[in-house]
mmCIF file of C-alpha atoms in Angstrom:
data_model
loop_
_atom_site.group_PDB
_atom_site.id
_atom_site.type_symbol
_atom_site.label_atom_id
_atom_site.label_comp_id
_atom_site.label_asym_id
_atom_site.label_seq_id
_atom_site.Cartn_x
_atom_site.Cartn_y
_atom_site.Cartn_z
ATOM 1 C CA MET N 95 -3.501 36.619 -66.504
ATOM 2 C CA ARG N 96 -3.543 32.569 -66.874
ATOM 3 C CA LYS N 97 -7.030 32.521 -65.548
ATOM 4 C CA LEU N 98 -8.436 34.227 -68.000
ATOM 5 C CA LYS N 99 -6.411 32.395 -70.802
ATOM 6 C CA ALA N 100 -7.655 28.881 -68.758
ATOM 7 C CA ILE N 101 -11.270 30.820 -69.582
ATOM 8 C CA ARG N 102 -10.864 31.501 -73.373
ATOM 9 C CA GLU N 103 -9.768 27.687 -73.850
ATOM 10 C CA ARG N 104 -12.683 26.346 -71.986
ATOM 11 C CA LEU N 105 -14.652 28.821 -73.598
ATOM 12 C CA LYS N 106 -13.841 28.234 -77.286
ATOM 13 C CA GLU N 107 -14.211 24.361 -76.471
ATOM 14 C CA LYS N 108 -18.020 24.367 -74.939
ATOM 15 C CA GLY N 109 -18.990 27.407 -75.813
ATOM 16 C CA ARG N 110 -20.351 27.839 -72.772
ATOM 17 C CA TYR N 111 -18.762 27.797 -69.483
ATOM 18 C CA LEU N 112 -19.388 28.510 -65.595
ATOM 19 C CA VAL N 113 -16.538 30.600 -64.309
ATOM 20 C CA SER N 114 -15.814 29.427 -61.006
ATOM 21 C CA GLU N 115 -15.459 32.321 -57.831
ATOM 22 C CA GLU N 116 -11.036 32.683 -58.702
ATOM 23 C CA GLU N 117 -12.411 32.984 -62.311
ATOM 24 C CA THR N 118 -14.975 35.799 -61.688
ATOM 25 C CA LYS N 119 -12.260 37.450 -59.590
ATOM 26 C CA ALA N 120 -9.649 37.167 -62.305
ATOM 27 C CA LEU N 121 -12.520 38.980 -64.894
ATOM 28 C CA GLY N 122 -12.423 41.723 -62.465
ATOM 29 C CA ASP N 123 -14.072 44.773 -64.273
ATOM 30 C CA LEU N 124 -14.340 43.325 -67.316
ATOM 31 C CA LEU N 125 -17.761 41.156 -65.466
ATOM 32 C CA PRO N 126 -19.685 44.460 -65.807
ATOM 33 C CA ARG N 127 -19.080 44.710 -69.105
ATOM 34 C CA LEU N 128 -19.985 41.160 -70.051
ATOM 35 C CA VAL N 129 -23.032 41.082 -68.467
ATOM 36 C CA ARG N 130 -24.281 44.539 -69.923
ATOM 37 C CA GLU N 131 -23.355 42.834 -73.379
ATOM 38 C CA GLY N 132 -25.686 40.067 -72.591
ATOM 39 C CA PHE N 133 -22.296 37.804 -72.969
ATOM 40 C CA ALA N 134 -21.952 36.524 -69.409
ATOM 41 C CA ARG N 135 -25.542 35.825 -67.170
ATOM 42 C CA TYR N 136 -26.208 34.551 -63.095
ATOM 43 C CA ARG N 137 -27.038 30.759 -63.155
ATOM 44 C CA GLU N 138 -26.802 28.424 -60.172
ATOM 45 C CA GLY N 139 -24.377 30.213 -57.945
ATOM 46 C CA PHE N 140 -21.695 31.066 -60.899
ATOM 47 C CA TRP N 141 -21.456 33.391 -63.966
ATOM 48 C CA GLU N 142 -22.215 31.637 -67.034
ATOM 49 C CA LEU N 143 -19.745 33.074 -70.313
ATOM 50 C CA THR N 144 -20.970 32.596 -74.154
ATOM 51 C CA ALA N 145 -19.536 32.483 -77.203
ATOM 52 C CA PRO N 146 -19.823 35.883 -77.948
ATOM 53 C CA ALA N 147 -17.889 36.714 -74.838
ATOM 54 C CA LEU N 148 -14.232 35.764 -76.664
ATOM 55 C CA PRO N 149 -13.894 39.124 -78.289
ATOM 56 C CA LEU N 150 -13.560 40.786 -74.925
ATOM 57 C CA LEU N 151 -11.671 37.936 -73.663
ATOM 58 C CA GLU N 152 -8.898 38.839 -75.933
ATOM 59 C CA GLU N 153 -8.917 42.555 -75.505
ATOM 60 C CA ARG N 154 -8.326 41.764 -72.035
ATOM 61 C CA ILE N 155 -5.550 39.320 -72.443
ATOM 62 C CA ALA N 156 -3.863 41.375 -75.257
ATOM 63 C CA LEU N 157 -3.686 44.499 -72.669
ATOM 64 C CA GLY N 158 -2.091 42.017 -70.143
ATOM 65 C CA LYS N 159 -3.527 43.098 -67.286
ATOM 66 C CA SER N 160 -6.569 41.670 -64.889
ATOM 67 C CA PRO N 161 -7.398 43.969 -61.885
ATOM 68 C CA PRO N 162 -7.962 41.442 -58.623
ATOM 69 C CA PRO N 163 -10.952 42.014 -56.739
ATOM 70 C CA SER N 164 -10.352 44.913 -54.071
ATOM 71 C CA ARG N 165 -10.140 43.744 -50.168
ATOM 72 C CA LYS N 166 -13.981 45.501 -49.721
ATOM 73 C CA GLU N 167 -15.110 43.585 -52.732
ATOM 74 C CA ALA N 168 -13.950 40.058 -50.977
ATOM 75 C CA TYR N 169 -15.233 41.066 -47.651
ATOM 76 C CA GLU N 170 -18.620 41.639 -49.138
ATOM 77 C CA ARG N 171 -19.257 37.869 -50.240
ATOM 78 C CA LEU N 172 -18.260 37.294 -46.547
ATOM 79 C CA GLY N 173 -20.787 39.236 -45.048
ATOM 80 C CA SER N 174 -18.027 41.387 -43.564
ATOM 81 C CA ASP N 175 -18.600 44.991 -44.915
ATOM 82 C CA LYS N 176 -17.715 47.924 -42.895
ATOM 83 C CA ARG N 177 -19.061 50.420 -45.387
ATOM 84 C CA SER N 178 -21.886 53.299 -43.977
ATOM 85 C CA LEU N 179 -24.883 53.856 -45.682
ATOM 86 C CA PRO N 180 -24.532 56.212 -48.603
ATOM 87 C CA PRO N 181 -26.851 59.513 -48.412
ATOM 88 C CA GLY N 182 -29.950 58.877 -50.867
ATOM 89 C CA ALA N 183 -29.173 55.294 -51.514
ATOM 90 C CA GLU N 184 -32.002 54.002 -53.457
ATOM 91 C CA VAL N 185 -33.448 49.798 -53.697
ATOM 92 C CA ALA N 186 -34.925 47.785 -55.725
ATOM 93 C CA ALA N 187 -38.334 46.331 -54.304
ATOM 94 C CA ARG N 188 -41.393 44.404 -55.397
ATOM 95 C CA GLY N 189 -43.859 42.696 -53.205
ATOM 96 C CA ALA N 190 -46.520 40.206 -52.888
ATOM 97 C CA GLY N 191 -50.366 40.587 -51.341
ATOM 98 C CA ARG N 192 -50.160 43.362 -49.433
ATOM 99 C CA GLY N 193 -46.672 44.802 -49.503
ATOM 100 C CA ARG N 194 -47.491 44.888 -54.043
ATOM 101 C CA LEU N 195 -50.685 47.630 -52.487
ATOM 102 C CA ALA N 196 -47.931 49.386 -50.605
ATOM 103 C CA LEU N 197 -45.528 49.762 -53.480
ATOM 104 C CA GLY N 198 -48.380 51.176 -55.860
ATOM 105 C CA LEU N 199 -47.490 48.263 -57.980
ATOM 106 C CA ALA N 200 -50.823 46.475 -57.825
ATOM 107 C CA PRO N 201 -53.416 46.093 -59.943
ATOM 108 C CA ALA N 202 -51.495 48.273 -62.789
ATOM 109 C CA PHE N 203 -48.144 45.999 -62.888
ATOM 110 C CA PRO N 204 -47.780 42.577 -63.390
ATOM 111 C CA MET N 205 -46.347 40.220 -60.497
ATOM 112 C CA GLU N 206 -42.686 40.156 -61.244
ATOM 113 C CA ALA N 207 -42.576 43.906 -61.338
ATOM 114 C CA TYR N 208 -40.293 45.839 -59.461
ATOM 115 C CA ALA N 209 -39.618 49.963 -58.598
ATOM 116 C CA VAL N 210 -36.463 51.198 -57.514
ATOM 117 C CA PHE N 211 -37.278 53.617 -54.309
ATOM 118 C CA PRO N 212 -35.118 55.897 -52.194
ATOM 119 C CA LEU N 213 -34.655 54.038 -48.820
ATOM 120 C CA GLU N 214 -36.206 56.295 -46.744
ATOM 121 C CA VAL N 215 -39.343 56.281 -49.139
ATOM 122 C CA LEU N 216 -38.983 52.281 -49.137
ATOM 123 C CA ARG N 217 -39.428 52.097 -45.122
ATOM 124 C CA SER N 218 -42.120 54.650 -44.992
ATOM 125 C CA LEU N 219 -44.133 52.473 -47.809
ATOM 126 C CA ALA N 220 -43.513 49.296 -46.336
ATOM 127 C CA ARG N 221 -43.905 50.464 -42.796
ATOM 128 C CA GLY N 222 -45.493 47.262 -40.382
ATOM 129 C CA LEU N 223 -45.060 44.996 -43.401
ATOM 130 C CA PRO N 224 -41.964 42.027 -43.268
ATOM 131 C CA LEU N 225 -39.114 42.939 -45.770
ATOM 132 C CA VAL N 226 -37.320 40.117 -47.107
ATOM 133 C CA LEU N 227 -33.805 40.728 -48.172
ATOM 134 C CA VAL N 228 -32.373 38.731 -50.887
ATOM 135 C CA GLU N 229 -29.183 37.742 -52.326
ATOM 136 C CA ASN N 230 -29.189 37.044 -55.758
ATOM 137 C CA LEU N 231 -30.979 38.910 -58.744
ATOM 138 C CA GLU N 232 -33.062 35.695 -60.540
ATOM 139 C CA ALA N 233 -34.039 34.559 -56.881
ATOM 140 C CA PHE N 234 -35.261 38.444 -56.448
ATOM 141 C CA ARG N 235 -36.653 38.706 -59.440
ATOM 142 C CA ARG N 236 -39.069 35.509 -59.277
ATOM 143 C CA TYR N 237 -39.654 34.166 -55.707
ATOM 144 C CA ARG N 238 -42.214 33.040 -54.312
ATOM 145 C CA PRO N 239 -43.319 31.880 -50.839
ATOM 146 C CA GLU N 240 -44.403 28.214 -51.390
ATOM 147 C CA GLY N 241 -42.459 25.777 -49.599
ATOM 148 C CA LEU N 242 -40.406 27.898 -47.880
ATOM 149 C CA ARG N 243 -40.098 28.144 -44.021
ATOM 150 C CA ILE N 244 -39.203 31.140 -41.658
ATOM 151 C CA LEU N 245 -36.569 29.743 -39.041
ATOM 152 C CA GLY N 246 -36.619 32.371 -36.060
ATOM 153 C CA ALA N 247 -33.842 33.259 -33.332
ATOM 154 C CA GLY N 248 -35.270 31.438 -30.621
ATOM 155 C CA GLY N 249 -35.490 27.858 -32.627
ATOM 156 C CA GLU N 250 -39.018 28.268 -33.948
ATOM 157 C CA GLU N 251 -40.106 27.182 -37.772
ATOM 158 C CA ARG N 252 -43.364 28.758 -38.832
ATOM 159 C CA GLU N 253 -44.919 29.766 -42.103
ATOM 160 C CA HIS N 254 -43.772 31.957 -44.789
ATOM 161 C CA PRO N 255 -46.016 34.904 -44.592
ATOM 162 C CA ARG N 256 -48.595 36.205 -47.606
ATOM 163 C CA ASP N 257 -48.089 39.753 -47.587
ATOM 164 C CA PHE N 258 -44.379 41.178 -47.894
ATOM 165 C CA VAL N 259 -41.956 43.778 -49.376
ATOM 166 C CA LEU N 260 -38.752 42.209 -51.227
ATOM 167 C CA LEU N 261 -35.637 43.919 -51.611
ATOM 168 C CA TYR N 262 -32.417 43.114 -53.853
ATOM 169 C CA ARG N 263 -29.456 42.836 -51.812
ATOM 170 C CA GLY N 264 -26.999 43.845 -54.547
ATOM 171 C CA ASP N 265 -24.183 41.773 -56.248
ATOM 172 C CA GLY N 266 -21.275 43.740 -56.799
ATOM 173 C CA VAL N 267 -21.933 43.671 -60.485
ATOM 174 C CA ARG N 268 -24.509 45.761 -61.261
ATOM 175 C CA THR N 269 -25.785 47.289 -57.881
ATOM 176 C CA ARG N 270 -23.170 47.838 -54.982
ATOM 177 C CA PRO N 271 -24.189 46.122 -51.716
ATOM 178 C CA LEU N 272 -25.554 48.610 -48.759
ATOM 179 C CA PRO N 273 -25.298 47.963 -45.535
ATOM 180 C CA TRP N 274 -28.420 46.167 -44.997
ATOM 181 C CA GLY N 275 -28.118 46.147 -41.128
ATOM 182 C CA GLU N 276 -27.738 49.850 -40.822
ATOM 183 C CA ALA N 277 -30.126 50.018 -43.534
ATOM 184 C CA LEU N 278 -33.275 48.501 -42.205
ATOM 185 C CA ARG N 279 -32.162 48.947 -38.725
ATOM 186 C CA GLY N 280 -35.252 51.259 -38.031
ATOM 187 C CA HIS N 281 -37.930 49.196 -39.441
ATOM 188 C CA GLU N 282 -41.059 48.540 -37.936
ATOM 189 C CA GLY N 283 -41.486 45.138 -38.860
ATOM 190 C CA GLU N 284 -39.499 41.730 -38.667
ATOM 191 C CA VAL N 285 -36.936 41.587 -41.478
ATOM 192 C CA LEU N 286 -36.321 38.418 -43.440
ATOM 193 C CA LEU N 287 -32.770 36.818 -44.997
ATOM 194 C CA ALA N 288 -32.659 34.865 -47.676
ATOM 195 C CA PHE N 289 -29.633 33.949 -48.722
ATOM 196 C CA ASP N 290 -27.496 30.783 -50.279
ATOM 197 C CA LEU N 291 -27.600 27.953 -48.295
ATOM 198 C CA ASP N 292 -23.672 28.002 -48.016
ATOM 199 C CA PRO N 293 -21.193 29.716 -45.549
ATOM 200 C CA ALA N 294 -20.947 32.722 -47.353
ATOM 201 C CA GLY N 295 -24.577 32.842 -47.761
ATOM 202 C CA LEU N 296 -24.969 31.928 -44.036
ATOM 203 C CA ALA N 297 -22.043 35.129 -43.195
ATOM 204 C CA MET N 298 -23.407 37.475 -44.684
ATOM 205 C CA ALA N 299 -27.071 36.727 -43.161
ATOM 206 C CA ALA N 300 -25.711 36.830 -40.069
ATOM 207 C CA GLN N 301 -23.468 39.579 -40.499
ATOM 208 C CA VAL N 302 -26.914 42.126 -40.975
ATOM 209 C CA ALA N 303 -28.938 40.351 -38.454
ATOM 210 C CA ALA N 304 -26.140 41.514 -35.958
ATOM 211 C CA GLY N 305 -27.420 44.978 -36.263
ATOM 212 C CA LEU N 306 -31.581 44.511 -36.552
ATOM 213 C CA PRO N 307 -33.703 44.266 -33.242
ATOM 214 C CA ARG N 308 -35.636 41.792 -35.419
ATOM 215 C CA PHE N 309 -34.769 39.222 -37.729
ATOM 216 C CA ALA N 310 -35.194 35.826 -39.409
ATOM 217 C CA LEU N 311 -34.197 33.139 -42.143
ATOM 218 C CA VAL N 312 -35.517 31.841 -45.121
ATOM 219 C CA ALA N 313 -35.215 28.481 -45.766
ATOM 220 C CA PRO N 314 -37.193 25.720 -47.910
ATOM 221 C CA GLU N 315 -38.623 23.304 -45.717
ATOM 222 C CA ALA N 316 -36.543 20.795 -44.184
ATOM 223 C CA SER N 317 -37.513 18.151 -46.325
ATOM 224 C CA LEU N 318 -37.012 19.794 -49.447
ATOM 225 C CA ARG N 319 -33.878 21.371 -47.817
ATOM 226 C CA HIS N 320 -32.655 17.651 -46.931
ATOM 227 C CA ALA N 321 -33.382 16.355 -50.964
ATOM 228 C CA LEU N 322 -32.125 19.660 -52.347
ATOM 229 C CA TYR N 323 -28.390 18.945 -50.177
ATOM 230 C CA ARG N 324 -28.666 14.915 -51.696
ATOM 231 C CA GLU N 325 -28.798 16.765 -55.469
ATOM 232 C CA ALA N 326 -26.064 18.773 -54.439
ATOM 233 C CA MET N 327 -23.729 16.026 -53.471
ATOM 234 C CA ALA N 328 -24.265 14.606 -56.973
ATOM 235 C CA LYS N 329 -22.768 17.844 -58.206
ATOM 236 C CA PRO N 330 -18.403 18.271 -57.648
ATOM 237 C CA GLU N 331 -18.645 21.750 -57.734
ATOM 238 C CA MET N 332 -21.241 22.299 -55.262
ATOM 239 C CA ARG N 333 -18.686 20.538 -52.577
ATOM 240 C CA ARG N 334 -15.608 22.491 -53.452
ATOM 241 C CA ARG N 335 -18.010 25.717 -53.257
ATOM 242 C CA TYR N 336 -18.741 24.896 -49.501
ATOM 243 C CA GLN N 337 -14.825 23.831 -49.281
ATOM 244 C CA GLU N 338 -13.708 26.928 -50.670
ATOM 245 C CA GLN N 339 -16.258 29.028 -48.643
ATOM 246 C CA ALA N 340 -15.715 27.166 -45.316
ATOM 247 C CA ARG N 341 -12.080 27.774 -45.020
ATOM 248 C CA ARG N 342 -12.894 31.900 -45.407
ATOM 249 C CA VAL N 343 -15.744 31.990 -42.629
ATOM 250 C CA ASP N 344 -15.863 31.894 -39.061
ATOM 251 C CA PRO N 345 -18.257 29.353 -37.439
ATOM 252 C CA ARG N 346 -18.267 31.096 -34.475
ATOM 253 C CA ARG N 347 -20.761 33.414 -36.222
ATOM 254 C CA PHE N 348 -23.226 30.923 -36.292
ATOM 255 C CA ALA N 349 -23.266 30.173 -32.403
ATOM 256 C CA GLN N 350 -26.675 31.186 -32.220
ATOM 257 C CA GLU N 351 -30.221 30.355 -34.156
ATOM 258 C CA PRO N 352 -31.172 29.977 -36.537
ATOM 259 C CA PHE N 353 -27.999 30.243 -37.710
ATOM 260 C CA ALA N 354 -26.812 26.854 -35.599
ATOM 261 C CA SER N 355 -28.837 24.652 -37.199
ATOM 262 C CA LEU N 356 -28.250 25.466 -40.718
ATOM 263 C CA TRP N 357 -24.579 25.673 -40.067
ATOM 264 C CA GLU N 358 -24.636 22.258 -38.645
ATOM 265 C CA GLU N 359 -26.603 20.885 -41.634
ATOM 266 C CA LEU N 360 -24.754 21.893 -43.923
ATOM 267 C CA SER N 361 -21.513 21.073 -41.714
ATOM 268 C CA ARG N 362 -22.620 17.965 -41.831
ATOM 269 C CA VAL N 363 -23.369 17.290 -46.187
ATOM 270 C CA ALA N 364 -20.492 19.602 -46.848
ATOM 271 C CA VAL N 365 -22.713 20.947 -49.643
ATOM 272 C CA ALA N 366 -23.647 24.338 -51.185
ATOM 273 C CA VAL N 367 -27.123 25.075 -52.153
ATOM 274 C CA PRO N 368 -27.651 28.334 -54.649
ATOM 275 C CA GLN N 369 -30.985 30.141 -53.610
ATOM 276 C CA GLU N 370 -31.889 29.681 -57.565
ATOM 277 C CA ARG N 371 -32.423 25.982 -56.980
ATOM 278 C CA TYR N 372 -35.383 26.657 -54.481
ATOM 279 C CA LEU N 373 -36.869 30.667 -54.951
ATOM 280 C CA VAL N 374 -37.049 30.130 -58.465
#
């Protein structure tokens, strides 16, 4: 309750407020309602609340309860979810090049259009095409391959494909993430993992990759990556985000490429870079 009251006071003072990861947990099941009402939006790795959220905050504080996150929800952020694939699972997807054609979105729909497909239908439509699993919604909606490279399991680096199908991972608020390693294990093409450049993002990508026969990571090209690190170093919240997450992940899961090189970089600069900084 103390965190909710602190959020209320900062929102009263500033009119807008970026909540920390701990404050997001304190919001609990109030956050989906704030999102539906348009009082919260995801911005550069954090949830931003606006002044119209105050009455709902006051209501929750008056009730005197703030439900903590479940163990499952906490584990999902670190890529340690152990659920089974639910029957009838559906996924949000959009594509580029032959990917848009395969999904039936070209030429009738705008480039940013996406559709929801049953998982089995999606795997059939996208057979042989690279699948790009994107962590965050805004990055999924505005994803573009310019300036991105593919980091392979053998340590090689190559250009991003022009023909691909994008999948939205789910964020636990709008839609619950699937156990993606199981969901995509039978795909007849490569799975590319586009996650935040931070300890939690690498941990989630490693968890998905453990169940896949063919995978690679999506990352900004080296010069852009290092420019993003320098930018993040000037932001205390990005340094704090790295420290909070680094305490909660097991570095042993990053022992092999392509995770090892990125983990070495992140450990050296000690900052987090949300994917919205380079995917939108």
